[in-house]
Short mmCIF file of C-alpha atoms in Angstrom, two decimals:
data_model
loop_
_atom_site.label_atom_id
_atom_site.label_comp_id
_atom_site.label_asym_id
_atom_site.label_seq_id
_atom_site.Cartn_x
_atom_site.Cartn_y
_atom_site.Cartn_z
CA GLU A 1 9.95 -9.03 -5.78
CA THR A 2 9.18 -8.49 -2.11
CA GLY A 3 6.08 -9.50 -0.15
CA VAL A 4 5.04 -5.83 -0.05
CA THR A 5 3.24 -4.43 -3.10
CA GLN A 6 2.29 -0.88 -3.94
CA THR A 7 -0.09 0.62 -6.48
CA PRO A 8 0.07 2.61 -8.58
CA ARG A 9 3.75 2.61 -9.35
CA HIS A 10 3.56 6.01 -11.02
CA LEU A 11 1.08 8.83 -10.43
CA VAL A 12 0.79 12.30 -11.90
CA MET A 13 -1.78 14.51 -10.33
CA GLY A 14 -2.77 18.17 -10.32
CA MET A 15 -2.84 20.23 -7.15
CA THR A 16 -6.62 20.08 -6.93
CA ASN A 17 -6.93 16.38 -7.44
CA LYS A 18 -7.66 13.66 -4.88
CA LYS A 19 -5.91 10.34 -5.18
CA SER A 20 -4.93 7.40 -3.07
CA LEU A 21 -1.88 5.24 -2.77
CA LYS A 22 -2.28 1.61 -1.83
CA CYS A 23 0.09 -0.74 -0.05
CA GLU A 24 -0.48 -4.44 0.65
CA GLN A 25 1.71 -6.86 2.46
CA HIS A 26 1.62 -10.62 2.24
CA LEU A 27 4.06 -11.39 5.03
CA GLY A 28 1.66 -11.79 7.96
CA HIS A 29 3.01 -8.62 9.55
CA ASN A 30 1.06 -6.35 11.95
CA ALA A 31 2.94 -3.07 11.60
CA MET A 32 3.03 -0.88 8.49
CA TYR A 33 4.84 2.32 7.58
CA TRP A 34 4.76 5.15 5.08
CA TYR A 35 8.05 6.83 4.06
CA LYS A 36 8.70 9.77 1.80
CA GLN A 37 11.92 10.03 -0.34
CA SER A 38 12.45 13.38 -1.91
CA ALA A 39 15.15 14.15 -4.46
CA LYS A 40 17.52 15.93 -2.06
CA LYS A 41 16.52 14.61 1.39
CA PRO A 42 17.04 11.32 3.20
CA LEU A 43 14.21 8.92 3.44
CA GLU A 44 11.86 10.10 6.17
CA LEU A 45 9.21 8.35 8.13
CA MET A 46 5.69 9.71 7.79
CA PHE A 47 3.32 7.38 9.64
CA VAL A 48 3.43 4.10 11.53
CA TYR A 49 0.52 1.74 12.19
CA ASN A 50 0.64 -1.11 14.71
CA PHE A 51 -2.33 -3.49 14.68
CA LYS A 52 -4.33 -1.00 12.66
CA GLU A 53 -3.71 1.84 15.19
CA GLN A 54 -1.66 4.89 14.25
CA THR A 55 1.34 5.05 16.54
CA GLU A 56 3.38 7.71 14.80
CA ASN A 57 2.64 10.84 12.81
CA ASN A 58 5.90 12.57 12.04
CA SER A 59 4.35 16.08 11.77
CA VAL A 60 2.98 15.30 8.37
CA PRO A 61 0.64 17.92 6.76
CA SER A 62 -3.07 17.15 6.85
CA ARG A 63 -3.17 16.97 3.06
CA PHE A 64 -1.75 13.47 3.58
CA SER A 65 -4.32 11.22 5.26
CA PRO A 66 -3.42 7.61 6.06
CA GLU A 67 -5.82 4.76 6.52
CA CYS A 68 -5.18 1.24 7.75
CA PRO A 69 -8.37 -0.89 7.54
CA ASN A 70 -6.59 -4.09 8.48
CA SER A 71 -3.07 -5.32 9.12
CA SER A 72 -2.45 -6.19 5.45
CA HIS A 73 -3.51 -2.96 3.88
CA LEU A 74 -2.37 0.61 4.13
CA PHE A 75 -3.56 3.62 2.17
CA LEU A 76 -2.35 7.17 1.77
CA HIS A 77 -5.06 9.53 0.69
CA LEU A 78 -3.81 12.67 -1.02
CA HIS A 79 -5.66 15.95 -1.58
CA THR A 80 -4.62 19.51 -2.57
CA LEU A 81 -1.01 18.62 -2.78
CA GLN A 82 1.84 20.96 -3.57
CA PRO A 83 4.58 20.53 -6.18
CA GLU A 84 7.10 19.97 -3.36
CA ASP A 85 5.13 16.88 -2.41
CA SER A 86 6.50 15.18 -5.54
CA ALA A 87 8.57 12.30 -4.28
CA LEU A 88 8.88 8.49 -4.09
CA TYR A 89 6.50 7.20 -1.44
CA LEU A 90 7.58 3.89 0.08
CA CYS A 91 5.61 1.53 2.22
CA ALA A 92 7.10 -0.97 4.57
CA SER A 93 5.89 -3.65 7.00
CA SER A 94 7.28 -5.53 10.00
CA GLN A 95 6.19 -7.78 12.75
CA ALA A 96 4.22 -6.00 15.48
CA ILE A 97 6.26 -3.31 17.15
CA ALA A 98 5.84 -4.51 20.76
CA GLY A 99 8.55 -7.03 21.56
CA GLY A 100 10.63 -5.69 18.69
CA PRO A 101 12.38 -3.92 17.05
CA TYR A 102 11.90 -5.99 13.88
CA GLU A 103 13.32 -5.74 10.40
CA GLN A 104 11.18 -3.77 7.93
CA TYR A 105 10.41 -5.02 4.43
CA PHE A 106 9.91 -2.37 1.76
CA GLY A 107 7.69 -2.18 -1.24
CA PRO A 108 8.75 -0.84 -4.64
CA GLY A 109 7.33 2.58 -4.10
CA THR A 110 5.00 4.97 -5.84
CA ARG A 111 6.60 7.74 -7.85
CA LEU A 112 4.32 10.81 -7.39
CA THR A 113 4.53 13.88 -9.52
CA VAL A 114 2.39 16.92 -8.56
CA THR A 115 1.86 19.37 -11.41
CA LYS B 1 18.07 13.65 17.63
CA GLN B 2 19.77 10.96 15.59
CA GLU B 3 21.48 12.09 12.38
CA VAL B 4 22.98 9.75 9.82
CA THR B 5 25.48 10.87 7.26
CA GLN B 6 26.88 9.10 4.27
CA ILE B 7 29.97 10.30 2.49
CA PRO B 8 30.62 10.48 -0.38
CA ALA B 9 27.20 11.25 -1.92
CA ALA B 10 28.38 9.69 -5.23
CA LEU B 11 31.19 7.37 -6.26
CA SER B 12 32.38 6.16 -9.57
CA VAL B 13 34.87 3.29 -9.91
CA PRO B 14 36.13 0.97 -12.69
CA GLU B 15 34.95 -2.62 -12.66
CA GLY B 16 36.95 -4.90 -10.41
CA GLU B 17 37.85 -2.23 -7.96
CA ASN B 18 36.76 -2.60 -4.30
CA LEU B 19 34.10 -0.25 -3.06
CA VAL B 20 34.22 1.38 0.42
CA LEU B 21 31.07 3.16 1.57
CA ASN B 22 30.93 5.15 4.80
CA CYS B 23 28.10 5.83 7.19
CA SER B 24 28.28 7.82 10.45
CA PHE B 25 25.67 8.40 13.10
CA THR B 26 25.58 10.91 15.96
CA ASP B 27 23.84 8.87 18.69
CA SER B 28 25.58 5.66 19.55
CA ALA B 29 22.58 4.23 21.39
CA ILE B 30 21.48 2.06 18.53
CA TYR B 31 19.83 -1.36 18.45
CA ASN B 32 21.15 -2.24 15.06
CA LEU B 33 22.33 -0.79 11.70
CA GLN B 34 21.16 -1.86 8.38
CA TRP B 35 22.55 -1.40 4.85
CA PHE B 36 20.09 -1.23 1.88
CA ARG B 37 20.44 -1.15 -1.82
CA GLN B 38 18.09 0.95 -3.98
CA ASP B 39 17.95 0.78 -7.76
CA PRO B 40 16.63 3.85 -9.61
CA GLY B 41 12.95 4.46 -8.86
CA LYS B 42 12.65 1.25 -6.92
CA GLY B 43 12.19 0.18 -3.33
CA LEU B 44 14.84 -0.85 -0.85
CA THR B 45 16.51 -4.24 -0.72
CA SER B 46 18.12 -5.18 2.61
CA LEU B 47 21.78 -6.20 2.25
CA LEU B 48 23.09 -6.62 5.73
CA LEU B 49 21.89 -5.99 9.29
CA ILE B 50 24.43 -5.65 12.11
CA GLN B 51 23.29 -5.89 15.70
CA SER B 52 24.84 -3.36 18.10
CA SER B 53 26.80 -6.14 19.82
CA GLN B 54 28.42 -7.24 16.55
CA ARG B 55 31.54 -5.88 14.86
CA GLU B 56 30.86 -7.09 11.37
CA GLN B 57 28.55 -9.02 9.01
CA THR B 58 29.41 -10.73 5.75
CA SER B 59 27.37 -11.89 2.79
CA GLY B 60 29.18 -12.96 -0.32
CA ARG B 61 31.22 -10.08 -1.64
CA LEU B 62 29.72 -7.72 0.95
CA ASN B 63 31.18 -6.99 4.32
CA ALA B 64 29.89 -4.45 6.80
CA SER B 65 31.70 -3.33 9.92
CA LEU B 66 30.27 -1.47 12.90
CA ASP B 67 32.11 0.75 15.41
CA LYS B 68 29.28 1.82 17.66
CA SER B 69 31.38 3.85 20.07
CA SER B 70 32.68 6.02 17.29
CA GLY B 71 29.37 6.08 15.43
CA ARG B 72 30.61 4.57 12.19
CA SER B 73 29.88 1.76 9.84
CA THR B 74 31.60 0.84 6.62
CA LEU B 75 30.23 -1.30 3.76
CA TYR B 76 32.92 -3.01 1.65
CA ILE B 77 32.00 -4.54 -1.71
CA ALA B 78 34.81 -6.62 -3.15
CA ALA B 79 35.62 -6.89 -6.85
CA SER B 80 32.85 -4.53 -7.96
CA GLN B 81 30.72 -5.30 -11.01
CA PRO B 82 28.50 -3.07 -13.17
CA GLY B 83 25.50 -4.71 -11.60
CA ASP B 84 26.55 -3.18 -8.26
CA SER B 85 25.62 0.23 -9.61
CA ALA B 86 22.88 1.53 -7.33
CA THR B 87 22.31 3.82 -4.36
CA TYR B 88 23.36 2.38 -0.99
CA LEU B 89 21.59 3.56 2.15
CA CYS B 90 22.38 2.95 5.74
CA ALA B 91 19.88 3.20 8.50
CA VAL B 92 19.99 2.91 12.30
CA ARG B 93 17.36 1.70 14.71
CA PRO B 94 17.26 3.21 18.18
CA ALA B 95 18.15 1.21 21.28
CA ILE B 96 15.29 2.69 23.30
CA LYS B 97 12.20 0.44 22.99
CA ALA B 98 9.91 3.40 23.52
CA ALA B 99 11.20 4.82 20.26
CA GLY B 100 9.35 2.00 18.47
CA ASN B 101 10.73 0.53 15.28
CA LYS B 102 11.81 3.81 13.68
CA LEU B 103 14.64 3.80 11.17
CA THR B 104 16.79 6.91 10.64
CA PHE B 105 18.29 6.92 7.17
CA GLY B 106 21.38 8.55 5.71
CA GLY B 107 21.18 10.37 2.42
CA GLY B 108 22.76 7.49 0.50
CA THR B 109 25.81 6.97 -1.70
CA ARG B 110 25.11 6.69 -5.43
CA VAL B 111 27.56 4.19 -6.89
CA LEU B 112 28.48 3.78 -10.54
CA VAL B 113 30.69 0.86 -11.62
CA LYS B 114 32.08 1.36 -15.09
CA PRO B 115 32.77 -1.62 -17.33
#
């Protein structure tokens, strides 16, 4: 088990629902990341936070809304998703980006199914 | 834009055979390259990280080589075991610090080792 945890591990939601994914890291890191892994596409970066500030938004649709209240927690708020948003969502953390690059440590992921 | 390709997409071998997994990248300006293992529905476990100045890295039965100028890396797994069955991902980190700590992933090679 890594020092990065994610909840829930599985989530099924309808297109009109609102839900949130949670990530927590216990490694003392200051940078956190959301990745999306679809069935037929490589892992792709969605968002990056460094010291609670968003530093990267990889053209992600607004139905995905990240939140980073502190360096240990990262959320991904979901609303009015589409079936094609079904994927494995992975969280990662690393030391602060400045002075890096630093190795990223991944959580186990949340398997999301949109019906 | 960096692109990472892994061929083959899937590989099946009998137990005891050596595994050879290939990764190619289009932009040789990388800081390092990392190999990950992913079990079904799970997160990523880092296997080996090779700095751009290195030619290879070894850990137990695993050996990874890097030829930065030709944009290639190879992961060798000696004497494969059924427990090696998983998807193997390679990822590169850009050399430019302004690019932050972004990883670009390949699509992965799904490996099945048959007893």
